[in-house]
PDB file of C-alpha atoms in Angstrom:
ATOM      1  CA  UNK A1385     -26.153-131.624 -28.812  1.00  0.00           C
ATOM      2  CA  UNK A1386     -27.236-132.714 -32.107  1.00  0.00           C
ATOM      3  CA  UNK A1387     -29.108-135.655 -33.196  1.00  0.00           C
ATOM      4  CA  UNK A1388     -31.113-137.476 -35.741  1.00  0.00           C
ATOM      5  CA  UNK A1389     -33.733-140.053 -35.292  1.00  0.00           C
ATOM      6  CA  UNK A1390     -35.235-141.786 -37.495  1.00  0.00           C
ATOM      7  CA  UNK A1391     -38.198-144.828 -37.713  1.00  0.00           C
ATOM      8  CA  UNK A1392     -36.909-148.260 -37.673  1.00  0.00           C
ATOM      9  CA  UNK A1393     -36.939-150.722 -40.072  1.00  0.00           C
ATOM     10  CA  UNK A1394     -36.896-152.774 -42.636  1.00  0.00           C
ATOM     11  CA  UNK A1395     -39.768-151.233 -44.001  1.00  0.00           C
ATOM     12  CA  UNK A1396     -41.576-153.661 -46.494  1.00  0.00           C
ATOM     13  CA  UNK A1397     -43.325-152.383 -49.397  1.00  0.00           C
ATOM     14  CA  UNK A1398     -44.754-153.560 -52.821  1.00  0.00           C
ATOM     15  CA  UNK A1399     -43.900-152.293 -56.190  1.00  0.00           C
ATOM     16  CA  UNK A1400     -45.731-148.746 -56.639  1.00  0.00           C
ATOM     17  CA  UNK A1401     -46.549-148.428 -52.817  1.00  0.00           C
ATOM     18  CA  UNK A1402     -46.535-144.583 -51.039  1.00  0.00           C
ATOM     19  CA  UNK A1403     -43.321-144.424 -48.777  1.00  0.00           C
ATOM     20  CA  UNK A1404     -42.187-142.252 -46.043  1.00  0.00           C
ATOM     21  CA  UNK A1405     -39.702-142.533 -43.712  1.00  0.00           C
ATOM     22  CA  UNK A1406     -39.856-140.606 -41.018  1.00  0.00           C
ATOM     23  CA  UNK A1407     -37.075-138.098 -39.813  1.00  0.00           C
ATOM     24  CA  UNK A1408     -36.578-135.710 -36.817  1.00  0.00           C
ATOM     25  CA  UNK A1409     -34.084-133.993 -35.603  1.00  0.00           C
ATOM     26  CA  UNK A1410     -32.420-132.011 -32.528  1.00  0.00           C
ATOM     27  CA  UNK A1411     -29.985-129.310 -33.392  1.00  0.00           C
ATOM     28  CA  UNK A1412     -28.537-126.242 -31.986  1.00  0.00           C
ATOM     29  CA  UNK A1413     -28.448-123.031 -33.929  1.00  0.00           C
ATOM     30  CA  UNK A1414     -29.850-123.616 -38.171  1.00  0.00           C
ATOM     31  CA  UNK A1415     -28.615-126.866 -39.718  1.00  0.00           C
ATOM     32  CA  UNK A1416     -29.276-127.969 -43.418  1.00  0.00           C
ATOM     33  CA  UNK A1417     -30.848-131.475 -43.756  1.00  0.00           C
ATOM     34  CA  UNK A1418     -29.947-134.287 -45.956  1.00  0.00           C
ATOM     35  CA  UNK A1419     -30.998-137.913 -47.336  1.00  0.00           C
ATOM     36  CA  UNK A1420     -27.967-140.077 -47.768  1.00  0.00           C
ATOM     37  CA  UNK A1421     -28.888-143.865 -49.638  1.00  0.00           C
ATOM     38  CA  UNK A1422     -26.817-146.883 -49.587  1.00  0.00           C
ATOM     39  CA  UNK A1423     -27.503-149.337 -52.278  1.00  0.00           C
ATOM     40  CA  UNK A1424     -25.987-152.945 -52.025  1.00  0.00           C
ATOM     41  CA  UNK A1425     -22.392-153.076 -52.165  1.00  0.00           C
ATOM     42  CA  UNK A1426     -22.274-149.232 -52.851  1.00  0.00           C
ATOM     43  CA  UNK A1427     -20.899-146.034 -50.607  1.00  0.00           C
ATOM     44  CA  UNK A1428     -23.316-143.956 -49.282  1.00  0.00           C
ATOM     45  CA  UNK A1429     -24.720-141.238 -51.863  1.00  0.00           C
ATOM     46  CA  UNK A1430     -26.497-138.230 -51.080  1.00  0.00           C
ATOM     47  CA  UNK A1431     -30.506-138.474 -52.273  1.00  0.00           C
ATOM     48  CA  UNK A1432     -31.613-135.027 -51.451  1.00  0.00           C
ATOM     49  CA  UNK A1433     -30.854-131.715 -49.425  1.00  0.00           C
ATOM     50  CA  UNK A1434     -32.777-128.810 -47.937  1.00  0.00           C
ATOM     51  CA  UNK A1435     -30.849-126.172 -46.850  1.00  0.00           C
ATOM     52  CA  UNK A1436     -33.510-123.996 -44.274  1.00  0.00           C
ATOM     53  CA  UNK A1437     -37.013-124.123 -42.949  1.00  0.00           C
ATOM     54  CA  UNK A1438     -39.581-124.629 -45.684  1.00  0.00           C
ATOM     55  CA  UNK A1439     -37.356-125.512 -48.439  1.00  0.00           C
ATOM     56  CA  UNK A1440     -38.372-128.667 -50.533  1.00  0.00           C
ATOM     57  CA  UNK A1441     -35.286-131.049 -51.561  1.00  0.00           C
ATOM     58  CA  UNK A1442     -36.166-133.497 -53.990  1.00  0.00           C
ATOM     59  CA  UNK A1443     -34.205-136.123 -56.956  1.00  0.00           C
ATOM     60  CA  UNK A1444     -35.345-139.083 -58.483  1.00  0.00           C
ATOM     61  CA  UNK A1445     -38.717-139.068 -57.680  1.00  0.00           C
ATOM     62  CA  UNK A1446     -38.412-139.021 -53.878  1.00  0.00           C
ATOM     63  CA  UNK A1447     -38.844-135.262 -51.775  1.00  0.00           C
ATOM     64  CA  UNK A1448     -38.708-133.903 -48.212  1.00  0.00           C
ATOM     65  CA  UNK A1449     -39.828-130.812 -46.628  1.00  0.00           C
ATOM     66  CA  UNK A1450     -37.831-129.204 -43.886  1.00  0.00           C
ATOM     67  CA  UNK A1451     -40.549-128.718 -41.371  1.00  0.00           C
ATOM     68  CA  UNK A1452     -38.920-126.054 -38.439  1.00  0.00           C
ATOM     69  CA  UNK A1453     -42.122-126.368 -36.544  1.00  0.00           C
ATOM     70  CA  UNK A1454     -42.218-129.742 -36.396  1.00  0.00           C
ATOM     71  CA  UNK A1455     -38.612-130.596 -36.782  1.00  0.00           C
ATOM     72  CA  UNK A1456     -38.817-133.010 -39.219  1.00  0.00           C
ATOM     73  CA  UNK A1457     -37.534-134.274 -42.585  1.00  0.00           C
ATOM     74  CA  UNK A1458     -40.101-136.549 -44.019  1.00  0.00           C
ATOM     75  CA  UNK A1459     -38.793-139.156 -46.776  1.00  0.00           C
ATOM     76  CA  UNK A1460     -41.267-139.726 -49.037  1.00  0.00           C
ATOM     77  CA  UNK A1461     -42.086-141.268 -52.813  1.00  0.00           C
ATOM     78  CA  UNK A1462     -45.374-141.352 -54.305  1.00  0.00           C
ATOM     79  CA  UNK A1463     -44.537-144.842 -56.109  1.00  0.00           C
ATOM     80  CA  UNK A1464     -41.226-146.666 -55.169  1.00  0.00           C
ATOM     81  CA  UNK A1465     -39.973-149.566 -57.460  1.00  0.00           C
ATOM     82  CA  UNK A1466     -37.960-152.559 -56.865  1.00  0.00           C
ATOM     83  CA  UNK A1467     -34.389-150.699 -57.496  1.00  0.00           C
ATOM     84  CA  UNK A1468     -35.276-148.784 -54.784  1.00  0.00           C
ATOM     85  CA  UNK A1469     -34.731-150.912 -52.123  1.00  0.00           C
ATOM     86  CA  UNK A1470     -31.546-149.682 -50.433  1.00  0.00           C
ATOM     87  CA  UNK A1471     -30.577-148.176 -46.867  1.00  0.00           C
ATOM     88  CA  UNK A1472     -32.035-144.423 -46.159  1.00  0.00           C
ATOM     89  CA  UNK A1473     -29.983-142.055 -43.731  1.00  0.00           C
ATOM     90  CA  UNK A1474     -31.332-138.560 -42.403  1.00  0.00           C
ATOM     91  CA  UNK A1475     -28.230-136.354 -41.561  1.00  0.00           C
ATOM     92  CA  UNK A1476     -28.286-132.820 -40.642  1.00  0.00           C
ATOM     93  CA  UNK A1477     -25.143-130.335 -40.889  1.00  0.00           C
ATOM     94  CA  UNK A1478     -23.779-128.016 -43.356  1.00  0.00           C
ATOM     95  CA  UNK A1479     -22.468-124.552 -43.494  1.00  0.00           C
ATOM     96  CA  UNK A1480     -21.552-123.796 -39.373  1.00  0.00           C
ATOM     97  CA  UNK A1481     -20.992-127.821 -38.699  1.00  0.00           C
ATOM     98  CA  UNK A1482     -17.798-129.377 -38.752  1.00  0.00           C
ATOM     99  CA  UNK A1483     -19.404-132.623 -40.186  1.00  0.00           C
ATOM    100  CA  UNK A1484     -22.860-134.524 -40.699  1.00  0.00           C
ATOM    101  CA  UNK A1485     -24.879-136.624 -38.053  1.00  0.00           C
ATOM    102  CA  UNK A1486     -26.631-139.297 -38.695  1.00  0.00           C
ATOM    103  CA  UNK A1487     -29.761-141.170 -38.026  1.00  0.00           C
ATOM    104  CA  UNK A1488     -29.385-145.082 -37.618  1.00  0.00           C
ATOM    105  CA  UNK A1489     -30.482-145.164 -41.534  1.00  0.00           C
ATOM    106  CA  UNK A1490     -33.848-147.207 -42.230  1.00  0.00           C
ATOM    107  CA  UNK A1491     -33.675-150.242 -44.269  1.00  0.00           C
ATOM    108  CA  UNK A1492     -36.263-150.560 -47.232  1.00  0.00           C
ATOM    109  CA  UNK A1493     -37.442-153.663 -49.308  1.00  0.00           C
ATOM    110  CA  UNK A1494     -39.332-152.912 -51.879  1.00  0.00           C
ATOM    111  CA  UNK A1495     -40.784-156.652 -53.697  1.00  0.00           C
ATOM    112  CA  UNK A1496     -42.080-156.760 -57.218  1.00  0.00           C
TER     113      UNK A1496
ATOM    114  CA  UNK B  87      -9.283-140.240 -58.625  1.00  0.00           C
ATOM    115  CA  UNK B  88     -12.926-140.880 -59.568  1.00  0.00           C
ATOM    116  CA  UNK B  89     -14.424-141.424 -55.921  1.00  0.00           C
ATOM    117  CA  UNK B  90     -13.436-142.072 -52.351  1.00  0.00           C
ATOM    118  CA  UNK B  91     -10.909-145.372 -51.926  1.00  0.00           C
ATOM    119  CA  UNK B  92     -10.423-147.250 -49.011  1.00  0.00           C
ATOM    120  CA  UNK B  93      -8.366-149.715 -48.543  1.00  0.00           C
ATOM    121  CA  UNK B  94      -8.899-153.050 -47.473  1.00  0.00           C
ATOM    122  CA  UNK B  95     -12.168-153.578 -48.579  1.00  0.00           C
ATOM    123  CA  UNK B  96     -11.933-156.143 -45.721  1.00  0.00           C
ATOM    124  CA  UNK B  97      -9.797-157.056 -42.804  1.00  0.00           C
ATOM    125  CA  UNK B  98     -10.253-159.572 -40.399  1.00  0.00           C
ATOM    126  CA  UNK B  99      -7.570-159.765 -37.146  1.00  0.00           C
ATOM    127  CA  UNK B 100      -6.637-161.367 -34.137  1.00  0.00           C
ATOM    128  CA  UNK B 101      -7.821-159.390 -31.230  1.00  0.00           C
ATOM    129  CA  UNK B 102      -4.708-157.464 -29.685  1.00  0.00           C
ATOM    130  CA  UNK B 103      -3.189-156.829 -33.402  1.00  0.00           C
ATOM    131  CA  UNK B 104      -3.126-153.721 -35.209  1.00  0.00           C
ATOM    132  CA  UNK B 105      -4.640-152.280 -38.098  1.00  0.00           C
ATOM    133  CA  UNK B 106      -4.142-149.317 -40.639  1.00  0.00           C
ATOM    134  CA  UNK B 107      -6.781-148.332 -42.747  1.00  0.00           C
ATOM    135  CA  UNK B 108      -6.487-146.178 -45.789  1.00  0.00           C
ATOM    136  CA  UNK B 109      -8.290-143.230 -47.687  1.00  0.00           C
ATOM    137  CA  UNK B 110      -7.985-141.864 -51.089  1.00  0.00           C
ATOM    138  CA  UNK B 111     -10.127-138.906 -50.825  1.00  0.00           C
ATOM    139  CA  UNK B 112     -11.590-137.343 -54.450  1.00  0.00           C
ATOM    140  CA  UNK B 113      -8.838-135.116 -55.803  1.00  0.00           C
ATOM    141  CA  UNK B 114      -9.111-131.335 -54.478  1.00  0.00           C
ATOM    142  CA  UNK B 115     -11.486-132.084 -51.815  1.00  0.00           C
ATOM    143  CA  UNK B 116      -9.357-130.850 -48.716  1.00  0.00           C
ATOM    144  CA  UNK B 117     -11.706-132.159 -45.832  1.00  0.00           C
ATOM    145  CA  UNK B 118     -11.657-135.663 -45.029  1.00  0.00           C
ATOM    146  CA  UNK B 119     -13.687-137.637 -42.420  1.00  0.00           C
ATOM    147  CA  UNK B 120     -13.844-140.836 -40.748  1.00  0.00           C
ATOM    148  CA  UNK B 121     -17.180-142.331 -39.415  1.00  0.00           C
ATOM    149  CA  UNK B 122     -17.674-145.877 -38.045  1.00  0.00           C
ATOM    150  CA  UNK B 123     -20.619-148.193 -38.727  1.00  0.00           C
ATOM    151  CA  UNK B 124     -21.346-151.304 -36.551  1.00  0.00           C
ATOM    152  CA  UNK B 125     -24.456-153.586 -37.072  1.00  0.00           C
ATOM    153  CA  UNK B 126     -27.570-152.004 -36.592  1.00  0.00           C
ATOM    154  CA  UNK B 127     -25.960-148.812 -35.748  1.00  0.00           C
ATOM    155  CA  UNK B 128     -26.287-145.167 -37.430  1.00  0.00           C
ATOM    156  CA  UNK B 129     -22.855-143.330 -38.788  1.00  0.00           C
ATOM    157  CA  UNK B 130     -20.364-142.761 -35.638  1.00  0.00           C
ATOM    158  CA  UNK B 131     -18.497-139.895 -36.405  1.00  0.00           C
ATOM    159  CA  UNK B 132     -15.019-140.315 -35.257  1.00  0.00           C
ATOM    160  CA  UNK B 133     -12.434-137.660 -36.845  1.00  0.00           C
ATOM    161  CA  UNK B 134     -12.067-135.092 -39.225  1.00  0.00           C
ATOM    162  CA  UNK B 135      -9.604-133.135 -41.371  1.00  0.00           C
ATOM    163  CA  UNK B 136      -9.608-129.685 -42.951  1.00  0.00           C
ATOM    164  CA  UNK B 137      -6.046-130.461 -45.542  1.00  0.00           C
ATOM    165  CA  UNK B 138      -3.675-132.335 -43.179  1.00  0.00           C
ATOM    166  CA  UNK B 139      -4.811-130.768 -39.344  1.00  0.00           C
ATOM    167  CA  UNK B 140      -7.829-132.477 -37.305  1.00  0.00           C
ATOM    168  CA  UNK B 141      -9.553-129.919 -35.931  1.00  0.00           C
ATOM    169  CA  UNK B 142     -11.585-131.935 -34.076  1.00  0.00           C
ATOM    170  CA  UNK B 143     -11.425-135.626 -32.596  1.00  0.00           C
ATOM    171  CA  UNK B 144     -13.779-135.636 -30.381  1.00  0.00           C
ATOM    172  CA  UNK B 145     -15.199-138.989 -31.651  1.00  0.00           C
ATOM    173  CA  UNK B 146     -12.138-141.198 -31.353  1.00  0.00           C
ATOM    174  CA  UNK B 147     -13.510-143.774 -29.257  1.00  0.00           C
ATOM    175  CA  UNK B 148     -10.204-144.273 -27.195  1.00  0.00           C
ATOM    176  CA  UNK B 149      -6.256-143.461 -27.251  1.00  0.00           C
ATOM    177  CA  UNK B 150      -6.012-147.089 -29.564  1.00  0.00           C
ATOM    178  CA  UNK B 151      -7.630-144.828 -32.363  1.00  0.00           C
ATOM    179  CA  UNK B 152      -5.854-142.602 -34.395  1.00  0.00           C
ATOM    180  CA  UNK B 153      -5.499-140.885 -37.692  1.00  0.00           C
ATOM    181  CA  UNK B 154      -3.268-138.988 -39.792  1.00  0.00           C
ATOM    182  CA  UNK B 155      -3.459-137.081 -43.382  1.00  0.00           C
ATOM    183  CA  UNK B 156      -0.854-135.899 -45.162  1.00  0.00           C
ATOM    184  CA  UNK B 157      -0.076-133.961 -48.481  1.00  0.00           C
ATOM    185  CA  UNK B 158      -3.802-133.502 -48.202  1.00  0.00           C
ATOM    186  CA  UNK B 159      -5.032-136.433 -49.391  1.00  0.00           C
ATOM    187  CA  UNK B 160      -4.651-139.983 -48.129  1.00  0.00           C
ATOM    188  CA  UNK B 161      -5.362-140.653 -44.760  1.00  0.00           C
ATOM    189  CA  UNK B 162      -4.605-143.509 -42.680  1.00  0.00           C
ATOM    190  CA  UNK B 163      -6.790-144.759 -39.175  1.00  0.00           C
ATOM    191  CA  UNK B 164      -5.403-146.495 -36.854  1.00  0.00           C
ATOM    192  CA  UNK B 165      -6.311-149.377 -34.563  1.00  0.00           C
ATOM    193  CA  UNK B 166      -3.757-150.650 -31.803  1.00  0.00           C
ATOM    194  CA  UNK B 167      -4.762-153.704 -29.870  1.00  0.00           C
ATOM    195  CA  UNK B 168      -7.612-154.055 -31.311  1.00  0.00           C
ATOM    196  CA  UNK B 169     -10.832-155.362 -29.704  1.00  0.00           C
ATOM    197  CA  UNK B 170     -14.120-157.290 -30.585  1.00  0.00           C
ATOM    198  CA  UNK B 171     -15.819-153.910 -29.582  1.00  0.00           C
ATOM    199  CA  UNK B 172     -14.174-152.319 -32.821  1.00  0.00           C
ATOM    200  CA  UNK B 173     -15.506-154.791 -35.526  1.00  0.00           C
ATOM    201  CA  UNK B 174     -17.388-152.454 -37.530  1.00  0.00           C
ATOM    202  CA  UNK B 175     -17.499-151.051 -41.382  1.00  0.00           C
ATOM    203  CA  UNK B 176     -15.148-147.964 -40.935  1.00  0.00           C
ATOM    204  CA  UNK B 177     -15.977-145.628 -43.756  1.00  0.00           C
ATOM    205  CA  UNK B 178     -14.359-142.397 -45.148  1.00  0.00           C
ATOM    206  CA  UNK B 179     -15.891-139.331 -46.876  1.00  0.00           C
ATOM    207  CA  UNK B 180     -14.680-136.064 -48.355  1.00  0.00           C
ATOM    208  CA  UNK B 181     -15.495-133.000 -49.595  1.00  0.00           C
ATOM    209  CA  UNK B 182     -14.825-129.681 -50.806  1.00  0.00           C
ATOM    210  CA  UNK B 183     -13.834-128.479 -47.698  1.00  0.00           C
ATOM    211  CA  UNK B 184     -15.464-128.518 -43.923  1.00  0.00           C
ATOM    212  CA  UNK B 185     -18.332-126.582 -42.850  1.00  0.00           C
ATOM    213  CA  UNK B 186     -19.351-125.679 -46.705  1.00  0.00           C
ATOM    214  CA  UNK B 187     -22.539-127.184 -48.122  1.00  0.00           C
ATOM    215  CA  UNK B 188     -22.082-129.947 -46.269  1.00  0.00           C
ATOM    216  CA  UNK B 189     -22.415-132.715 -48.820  1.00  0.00           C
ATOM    217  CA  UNK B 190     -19.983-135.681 -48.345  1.00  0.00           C
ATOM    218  CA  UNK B 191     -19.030-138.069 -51.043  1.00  0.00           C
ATOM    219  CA  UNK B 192     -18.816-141.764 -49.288  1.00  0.00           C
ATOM    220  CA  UNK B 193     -16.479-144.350 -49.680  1.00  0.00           C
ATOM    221  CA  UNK B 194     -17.567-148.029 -49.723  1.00  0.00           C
ATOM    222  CA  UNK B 195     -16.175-148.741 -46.507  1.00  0.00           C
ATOM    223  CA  UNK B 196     -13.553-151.065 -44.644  1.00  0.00           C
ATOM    224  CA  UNK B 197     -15.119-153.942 -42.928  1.00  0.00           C
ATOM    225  CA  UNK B 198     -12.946-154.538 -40.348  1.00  0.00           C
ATOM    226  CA  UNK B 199     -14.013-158.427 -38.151  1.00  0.00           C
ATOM    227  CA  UNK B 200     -11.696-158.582 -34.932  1.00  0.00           C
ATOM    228  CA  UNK B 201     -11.951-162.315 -33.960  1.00  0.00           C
TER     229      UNK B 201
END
């Protein structure tokens, strides 16, 4: 079956601190992978998409690489600010799924 | 309209009462799903829709669950007898159609509190 896993939280970072979150995945046959990001008191939004092995997805300052190899979908941010703090779901899925699964989502605090 | 609706924002029940939850899906967007969310917990998908048929509810967690669409658009979930196991934020997503680039557009969720 298919599944996503990704590291636990709340991760707790300063103003301008590196982030990743880590993401792997089990799925059969090619999925696309996706970064979904709840702020507060919002709906979940989709961050960023890669659609096959090797492809870069990136928006707002934040990128992932889908890694085949290592099968893996990497959150990162070179410099993360204060409005960033919000709750980060891996998902894979797209064209050949039915729907999306979902990691657990990884909670992220980032103080000024 | 603008984005995904659901309806109530919150709910809290007796256990052994029913619920309905609604969805107002973005205009157009003829695939509607259903996840659930319970503390600490990823997304739990529970059902689906491609315009009013539900190809596949595989995730309904038991015969109290069920769902219906109609006119393509709203949708409503339903709870019977409910139980402190289903306290959870139920949300609802949509989307062009099913099995297309996959991107969902979220509502903000139903945070359903059985007591």
């Amino acid at each position: 079956g298919n599944s996503v896993t990704q590291m636990e939280g709340p991760v707790t970072l300063s103003e301008e601190a590196f982030l990743t979150i880590n993401c792997t995945y089990t799925a059969t046959g090619y999925p696309s992978l996706f970064w979904y990001v709840q702020y507060p008191g919002e709906g979940l939004q989709l961050l960023l998409k890669a659609t096959k092995a090797d492809d870069k997805g990136s928006n707002k300052g934040f990128e992932a690489t889908y890694r085949k190899e290592t099968t893996s979908f990497h959150l990162e941010k070179g410099s993360v600010q204060v409005s960033d703090s919000a709750v980060y779901f891996c998902a894979l899925g797209g064209s050949g799924y039915s729907t999306l699964t979902f990691g657990k989502g990884t909670m992220l605090l980032v103080s000024p | 309209g603008a984005g995904v609706s659901q309806s109530p924002s919150n709910k809290v029940t007796e256990k052994g009462k029913d619920v309905e939850l609604r969805c107002d899906p973005i205009s157009g967007h003829t695939a509607l799903y259903w996840y659930r969310q319970r503390l600490g917990q990823g997304l739990e998908f529970l059902i689906y829709f491609q315009g009013n048929s539900a190809p596949d509810k595989s995730g309904l967690p038991s015969d109290r669950f069920s769902a219906e669409r109609t006119g393509e658009s709203v949708s409503t979930l339903t709870i019977q007898r409910t139980q402190q196991e289903d306290s959870a934020v139920y949300l609802c997503a949509s989307s062009l159609e099913a099995r297309a680039t996959g991107e969902l557009f979220f509502g903000e969720g139903s945070r359903l509190t059985v007591l």
